[in-house]
Structures are given as C-alpha cells and as structure tokens.
XYZ file of C-alpha atoms in Angstrom:
441
model
C -13.714 70.485 38.441
C -14.770 68.714 41.646
C -15.076 64.950 42.088
C -18.811 65.313 42.531
C -19.350 66.668 39.057
C -18.030 63.603 37.315
C -18.044 60.845 39.939
C -18.734 57.480 38.340
C -20.671 56.275 41.369
C -23.761 57.436 43.196
C -22.836 60.718 44.834
C -22.712 60.727 48.605
C -23.779 63.744 50.701
C -20.212 64.600 51.686
C -19.210 64.758 47.998
C -21.849 67.275 47.038
C -21.786 70.962 47.771
C -24.978 71.825 49.656
C -25.676 74.654 47.203
C -25.549 72.398 44.152
C -28.847 72.170 42.279
C -29.600 69.912 39.364
C -29.604 71.673 36.005
C -33.175 72.442 34.820
C -32.575 70.903 31.381
C -31.229 67.771 33.055
C -34.372 67.762 35.201
C -36.588 67.987 32.102
C -34.778 65.091 30.397
C -34.742 62.936 33.530
C -38.413 63.591 34.205
C -39.346 62.491 30.695
C -37.113 59.410 30.807
C -38.377 58.203 34.168
C -42.020 58.822 33.292
C -41.534 56.599 30.242
C -39.882 53.989 32.467
C -42.956 54.192 34.715
C -45.181 53.490 31.717
C -42.933 50.592 30.740
C -43.173 49.095 34.217
C -46.950 49.561 34.307
C -47.244 47.743 30.981
C -45.027 44.879 32.107
C -46.857 44.400 35.404
C -50.481 45.372 34.899
C -51.322 44.272 31.343
C -50.526 40.616 32.191
C -52.491 41.123 35.422
C -55.496 42.281 33.368
C -55.273 39.117 31.255
C -55.047 37.006 34.407
C -58.108 38.742 35.836
C -60.059 38.097 32.625
C -59.103 34.420 32.580
C -59.864 34.019 36.282
C -63.330 35.545 35.833
C -63.954 33.239 32.863
C -63.017 30.217 34.986
C -65.267 31.418 37.813
C -68.195 31.827 35.416
C -67.582 28.404 33.923
C -67.682 26.948 37.419
C -70.879 28.895 38.185
C -72.632 27.583 35.058
C -71.697 24.028 36.078
C -73.138 24.640 39.543
C -76.334 26.000 37.982
C -76.643 22.870 35.837
C -76.357 20.737 38.966
C -78.930 22.828 40.830
C -81.401 22.563 37.930
C -80.837 18.830 37.653
C -81.387 18.283 41.376
C -84.126 20.897 41.882
C -87.179 19.394 43.556
C -89.068 22.477 44.669
C -90.249 25.679 43.054
C -87.997 27.648 45.409
C -84.929 25.772 44.156
C -85.973 26.451 40.560
C -86.347 30.166 41.350
C -82.884 30.117 42.927
C -81.462 28.507 39.803
C -83.188 31.083 37.581
C -81.721 33.916 39.657
C -78.232 32.449 39.353
C -78.698 31.997 35.596
C -79.650 35.669 35.218
C -76.599 36.787 37.192
C -74.246 34.443 35.328
C -75.534 35.485 31.893
C -75.167 39.180 32.769
C -71.587 38.681 33.970
C -70.741 36.514 30.953
C -72.095 39.160 28.558
C -70.040 41.848 30.293
C -66.914 39.714 30.243
C -67.314 38.860 26.562
C -67.570 42.547 25.609
C -64.774 43.808 27.871
C -61.069 43.876 27.109
C -59.277 45.374 30.075
C -55.823 44.402 28.826
C -56.286 46.058 25.421
C -57.808 49.172 26.996
C -54.921 49.465 29.439
C -52.316 48.840 26.745
C -53.863 51.427 24.427
C -54.101 54.040 27.202
C -50.506 53.519 28.296
C -49.243 53.681 24.708
C -51.042 56.970 24.050
C -49.696 58.362 27.318
C -46.130 57.783 26.111
C -46.613 60.621 23.643
C -48.271 62.847 26.233
C -45.054 62.478 28.220
C -43.005 63.340 25.135
C -45.165 66.419 24.450
C -44.692 67.577 28.043
C -40.949 67.078 27.691
C -40.635 69.150 24.502
C -42.543 71.992 26.143
C -40.347 71.869 29.249
C -37.158 71.645 27.178
C -37.977 74.618 24.960
C -39.048 76.677 27.970
C -35.770 76.028 29.786
C -33.692 76.749 26.676
C -35.396 80.121 26.218
C -35.110 80.920 29.928
C -31.370 80.284 29.843
C -30.775 82.105 26.544
C -32.942 85.203 26.442
C -31.795 86.192 22.954
C -33.974 83.371 21.611
C -37.056 85.438 22.422
C -36.023 87.971 19.768
C -36.778 85.428 17.037
C -40.387 84.930 18.111
C -42.800 86.710 15.794
C -46.219 86.889 17.419
C -49.232 89.157 17.190
C -50.877 90.165 20.461
C -54.202 91.692 21.253
C -53.860 95.093 22.878
C -55.783 93.731 25.871
C -53.143 91.039 26.384
C -50.398 93.641 26.505
C -52.377 95.878 28.832
C -53.066 92.969 31.193
C -49.397 91.978 31.297
C -47.628 93.299 34.376
C -44.148 93.157 32.880
C -42.153 92.378 29.765
C -41.381 88.983 31.320
C -45.087 88.144 31.271
C -45.272 89.115 27.594
C -42.275 86.894 26.851
C -43.860 84.019 28.753
C -47.132 84.432 26.873
C -45.317 84.555 23.521
C -43.368 81.399 24.304
C -46.488 79.546 25.467
C -48.181 80.375 22.163
C -45.072 79.294 20.251
C -44.989 75.934 22.037
C -48.731 75.456 21.598
C -48.402 76.065 17.844
C -45.499 73.622 17.626
C -47.407 70.868 19.430
C -50.315 71.072 16.977
C -48.012 69.845 14.215
C -46.955 66.290 13.450
C -43.719 65.149 15.044
C -41.962 65.199 11.671
C -43.021 68.838 11.237
C -42.047 69.670 14.820
C -38.528 68.365 14.360
C -38.190 70.157 11.019
C -39.260 73.421 12.669
C -36.730 72.937 15.462
C -34.001 72.153 12.921
C -34.761 75.344 10.983
C -35.059 77.466 14.110
C -31.848 76.313 15.765
C -29.751 75.334 12.735
C -29.010 71.775 13.765
C -29.828 68.311 12.409
C -32.165 66.364 14.701
C -33.375 63.388 12.664
C -30.175 61.761 11.401
C -30.237 58.805 13.756
C -31.149 55.149 13.345
C -34.307 55.171 15.482
C -35.944 58.148 13.762
C -38.186 56.017 11.461
C -39.215 53.926 14.490
C -40.213 57.063 16.366
C -42.263 58.470 13.481
C -44.032 55.132 12.902
C -44.803 54.847 16.621
C -46.261 58.366 16.601
C -48.404 57.540 13.561
C -49.614 54.431 15.375
C -50.550 56.627 18.316
C -52.654 58.775 15.959
C -54.486 55.669 14.731
C -55.255 54.606 18.303
C -56.531 58.070 19.234
C -58.558 58.867 16.122
C -59.348 55.550 14.382
C -59.437 52.978 17.202
C -56.251 51.542 15.728
C -57.620 50.953 12.206
C -54.862 51.372 9.611
C -55.427 54.365 7.342
C -53.922 55.514 4.067
C -52.297 58.416 5.898
C -50.468 55.987 8.204
C -49.199 53.937 5.254
C -48.009 57.032 3.356
C -46.304 58.494 6.430
C -44.391 55.247 6.989
C -43.406 55.080 3.322
C -42.145 58.674 3.432
C -39.572 57.800 6.102
C -38.822 54.382 4.551
C -39.955 52.545 7.660
C -39.496 48.777 7.310
C -42.542 46.877 8.594
C -42.048 43.253 9.610
C -45.550 42.670 8.279
C -46.948 44.828 5.462
C -49.788 46.984 6.862
C -53.186 46.395 5.257
C -55.668 49.230 4.873
C -58.617 48.698 7.222
C -56.901 46.195 9.498
C -56.075 46.974 13.121
C -52.539 47.830 14.229
C -50.899 45.427 16.621
C -49.280 46.330 19.906
C -48.220 43.642 22.379
C -44.975 43.578 24.404
C -42.751 43.063 21.340
C -43.923 46.417 19.990
C -44.809 48.305 23.169
C -41.537 47.855 25.074
C -39.205 48.736 22.138
C -41.321 51.863 21.616
C -40.636 52.980 25.179
C -36.902 52.637 24.575
C -37.185 54.580 21.309
C -38.923 57.459 23.083
C -36.316 57.451 25.857
C -33.604 57.620 23.207
C -35.304 60.503 21.375
C -35.917 62.444 24.602
C -32.268 62.102 25.588
C -30.778 62.920 22.187
C -33.123 65.836 21.480
C -32.488 67.350 24.899
C -28.737 66.862 24.741
C -28.378 68.082 21.145
C -30.292 71.339 21.671
C -28.649 71.920 25.053
C -25.173 71.661 23.529
C -26.110 73.636 20.429
C -27.709 76.606 22.165
C -25.718 76.695 25.398
C -22.163 75.632 24.459
C -20.745 77.080 27.683
C -22.740 74.456 29.584
C -21.146 71.472 27.845
C -19.683 70.198 31.126
C -23.158 70.085 32.684
C -24.500 68.329 29.590
C -21.639 65.805 29.625
C -22.114 65.022 33.300
C -25.852 64.570 32.867
C -25.446 62.195 29.929
C -22.793 60.176 31.749
C -25.047 59.946 34.822
C -27.986 58.760 32.706
C -25.876 56.069 31.027
C -24.620 54.995 34.448
C -28.237 54.673 35.637
C -29.026 52.304 32.766
C -25.918 50.275 33.572
C -27.076 49.998 37.175
C -30.507 48.862 35.973
C -28.741 46.353 33.698
C -30.454 47.840 30.651
C -27.443 47.053 28.512
C -28.929 47.779 25.073
C -30.066 51.253 26.109
C -26.699 51.958 27.736
C -25.021 50.935 24.472
C -27.205 53.230 22.352
C -26.657 56.248 24.590
C -22.935 55.490 24.967
C -22.515 55.421 21.178
C -24.368 58.731 21.013
C -22.137 60.192 23.742
C -18.922 58.964 22.117
C -20.017 60.295 18.718
C -20.695 63.833 19.937
C -18.493 66.408 18.188
C -17.167 67.878 21.427
C -16.646 66.841 25.048
C -15.837 68.982 28.055
C -12.772 66.934 28.989
C -10.647 63.944 28.080
C -11.816 62.410 31.356
C -15.494 62.342 30.430
C -14.609 61.014 26.980
C -12.788 58.079 28.586
C -15.657 57.435 31.002
C -18.052 57.229 28.047
C -15.821 54.644 26.376
C -15.525 52.616 29.577
C -19.274 52.579 30.143
C -19.812 51.560 26.515
C -17.369 48.684 26.968
C -19.059 47.610 30.218
C -22.395 47.248 28.431
C -20.824 45.383 25.511
C -19.166 42.956 27.927
C -22.488 42.228 29.593
C -24.070 41.117 26.304
C -21.069 38.879 25.631
C -19.480 41.145 23.013
C -16.139 40.909 24.797
C -13.971 41.453 21.725
C -15.919 44.590 20.820
C -15.560 45.829 24.401
C -11.792 45.327 24.307
C -11.579 47.119 20.948
C -13.342 50.154 22.425
C -10.926 50.583 25.337
C -7.753 49.381 23.634
C -7.913 52.289 21.186
C -7.154 54.657 24.074
C -3.749 55.469 25.582
C -4.116 54.285 29.197
C -0.524 54.179 30.578
C -0.567 57.960 31.053
C -4.014 57.848 32.676
C -4.899 57.903 36.358
C -5.113 54.574 38.191
C -8.932 54.766 38.215
C -8.954 54.378 34.427
C -6.185 51.791 34.398
C -8.246 49.620 36.761
C -11.183 49.874 34.349
C -8.980 49.012 31.373
C -7.607 45.949 33.166
C -11.051 44.735 34.266
C -12.523 45.055 30.762
C -9.561 43.100 29.381
C -10.095 40.488 32.125
C -6.563 41.050 33.423
C -7.372 40.344 37.074
C -3.821 40.564 38.399
C -3.280 43.977 36.804
C -6.638 45.177 38.143
C -5.675 43.964 41.633
C -2.323 45.772 41.510
C -3.899 49.025 40.319
C -6.532 48.799 43.076
C -3.801 48.539 45.700
C -1.836 51.424 44.156
C -4.982 53.549 44.044
C -5.673 53.033 47.740
C -8.869 53.889 49.564
C -9.974 56.643 47.202
C -8.913 57.817 43.779
C -10.065 60.755 41.688
C -13.142 58.844 40.520
C -13.267 55.540 42.371
C -14.072 55.283 46.069
C -15.117 52.338 48.234
C -18.750 52.678 47.171
C -17.732 52.266 43.531
C -16.466 48.768 44.228
C -19.956 47.891 45.476
C -22.085 49.689 42.895
C -20.248 50.384 39.625
C -21.282 47.744 37.051
C -17.640 47.643 35.903
C -16.949 45.400 38.898
C -20.072 43.237 38.519
C -18.144 40.068 37.622
C -14.723 41.044 38.962
C -16.167 41.359 42.506
C -16.442 37.570 42.751
C -12.765 36.954 41.963
C -10.062 36.119 44.518
C -7.928 38.960 43.164
C -10.650 41.490 43.939
C -11.333 40.072 47.406
C -7.635 40.092 48.313
C -7.098 43.654 47.066
C -10.196 44.947 48.868
C -9.086 43.375 52.159
C -5.591 44.839 51.828
C -6.936 48.315 51.040
C -9.716 48.650 53.625
C -8.653 46.196 56.317
C -11.873 44.174 56.292
C -13.475 41.703 53.858
C -15.615 42.899 50.967
C -18.514 40.704 52.076
C -18.667 42.305 55.535
C -19.023 45.781 54.019
C -21.539 44.471 51.461
C -23.615 42.998 54.307
C -23.463 46.315 56.156
C -24.654 48.236 53.086
C -27.396 45.664 52.529
C -28.643 46.137 56.085
C -28.650 49.929 55.660
C -30.707 49.590 52.459
C -33.110 47.238 54.242
C -33.655 49.715 57.096
C -34.157 52.614 54.658
C -36.711 50.568 52.719
C -38.587 49.711 55.914
C -38.635 53.379 56.938
C -40.053 54.371 53.543
C -42.933 51.917 53.992
C -43.512 52.631 57.681
C -47.179 53.682 58.198
C -47.686 57.328 59.107
C -49.981 58.565 61.853
C -52.602 59.426 59.221
C -52.373 55.927 57.729
C -52.820 54.310 61.139
C -55.999 56.293 61.682
C-alpha cells in the first residue's frame, strides 16, 4: 500500500503515480455529492438574493407612486398631467407583475426538485458502473427484445448496454421506497436500516407534491409518511401547502448526500469485495473533505457509518476513521465523547502519526510536541502539508508547543510557511480568474 492511497492530507503530485485514475464508482458518488453541494450553495446565496430583489423593487415602486402623487399635485399643464398618467400606467403594470411574482419560491421549488434529479442520475451511474465491473450481474437481467433491436446491435456488448439501460429506466419509474426494495432483493443486502431513511422518503414525497400538485398536501403523501413512521414537527393537513424554507431545504441536502454516500459504498462493498481498499480510501477522503469544509455534523454521520461497517481493508484505515470522528466531535464541543472514541484504541504500538493524533485529541500538547519531533519531517501519513491543512491541528496550530516543534523540525517558523502557502493560493486564484483572449475580445 502506498502513502498516496491513504494519505490523510491533500495528495501532492509527487505522491501520486501518474497512471493512477480515480475509481469510477468513487467518481459517481463524488459527482452526486458535489452537485448536491452546488444546489445547497445556490439556495443559500440566490434565494435570499431573490427576496432582496423583490423587496428592492417594492421600495422602488413605493417611491415612484409618491413621485407620481407629487407630480399630480403640482401639475399645471395638460402635458404634465399626461406625463403623470403615463407614469401611473407604468407603475400599476409593474406593481401588478410584482404582486403576482414570487421569484424566491420559484427558485426554491426548482432547486429542491433538482436535488432528486441529481439523485436519479447518481443511481443510474452507480448501477452502470457496478455492472461494468462485475459482468456476471448481466446474467440476472431478464428482458425481452424486439428482433430488430438484436439485428441492429453490432455486438453482445451493445445488447448488454441496451438491457441495462432498460433495467435502469424501469427502476427509475418506481417510487424510491420501491427502488430500494428492488435493489435489496437483487443484491441481497439491507439498504434502508439507517436513521435518515424516513427523512429521505418524506423529502421524496414532498418532491412529488411540488412536481404534480404545486405543493398541495395529498392523501398519498400523508399515507406514505405514516407507512415509514415519519415524525412531522407539524401535523400535515390535507389541502394545505407543504413548507420549504432553509430549515427544511438545507437538512434535505445533507440527507441526500448521506444516502448517496451510503448507497454507493454499501453496494460497492457488497458486489465488489476485492475493492474494499478503494472503497475505504474513497470514504475516508470524503469525510476528510467535510472536515476541511468544517461541516462537522456531516463528517460525524459519515464517520459513524464508516466505523460501523462490518469490514475494513486495514487497521490503519479503521484508526483514521476513529480519529476523524473524534476531530468532528471535538469541534462541536463534545470533547469527552471525542476522547472516548480514541481512548478505546491501543495507541502505544501505533506509528507516531497516530500517537500525535491521540495526544492532540486528548489536549496533551507536550506529548503531541514530543511525537512531532520524533516523527520528523515526514511520517507514514503526516507530512508538512498536514500540519497546515488537516483539521486535527486546527486549534493545536496556535499553541506554543506546536510552534516550537514545527520550528525544530523544519528549521523555519510555521507562520513563514503558512504565508508562503497563502501567497501560492492567491496566485493560483488570480490565474484561474485571469481573462482569456476570447474574454478580452
């Protein structure tokens, strides 16, 4: 196993073999996760902007009506009266349009519906990659074909592709509850025994209301929620409109991210057990990303999922999962819980990289300093970049113990290297936004 496969930090070019390609199932999961994050960011930035636009237009119209009143009051000629009448017509038209428009609600509804389009795309990509990597799965597809379809196919691979496309299309026509049941039966694995499952089903039912009923609560929605024992904060009333808003929208994005990750990981491990190391490394990398983004709650959920998996590729990845879980717990002030997670593990026999982490989580700064010095410039997992980026060191970086150890190890102050990295990031950002020749034209 190379350092690059399980490095706890962002991988640098020299750490990565030039022939290494990201696993296609990892790509499918990451694509789905980051598309949902895009939706989340759009909602957080542009829905409030739509409200601001609406309020600004209302203020502008109010000001215009006041100006019209003044013009009418001071009008002395027919021309001034005509001018006032023209302004009145324009103001009334704009006011009528504004009163019947709801840009924020339209945007929110569209973004919410798109969350499930992303999920549908993900399930199709996931199933396709699973079948491509395990050809025996095609033998279980039972499909009827027109003779013309077989004649037009240039190879057996085209027939297999057509069969799988039809299989996925049939699956997507079903409700999400039915889809997951089909996948459970097909692959012999439980997929719905997790805490967020009722939240996911309710969110999907809400999506159906928005698409087909303009958000009006139906009997089908109520029955579907009752069937999964979903606990509403407010009892839904037949005929009323479902609520969205940030307190519902944003948690839904996290639920979908969780389901994408767990569904992808569970089927990957179930159907391709020889690829467990790839699956482990992908999950660890995803959790690390959420730690970097300071999305502590999501890192906690995925860490608990990772720790609870029945099998890991190595003791090393198992320990990394526990450390990352403890990091997230520490950041939401659950320090005792964080210590309990790591103190269950036998660290004295571990490499210095892990012993540093154990000391930092237990807030033993002197021990962490000593282990840093013993580790030197680069360990099996920790390198200089880790001290700048790994969230483990987020608070420890500001301590005298850390500063002293860093200086002794690398021969220059931490802050000087941090400033250098900051300048590099600044230059890279400027280059990304530098206008191209086409833009200049």
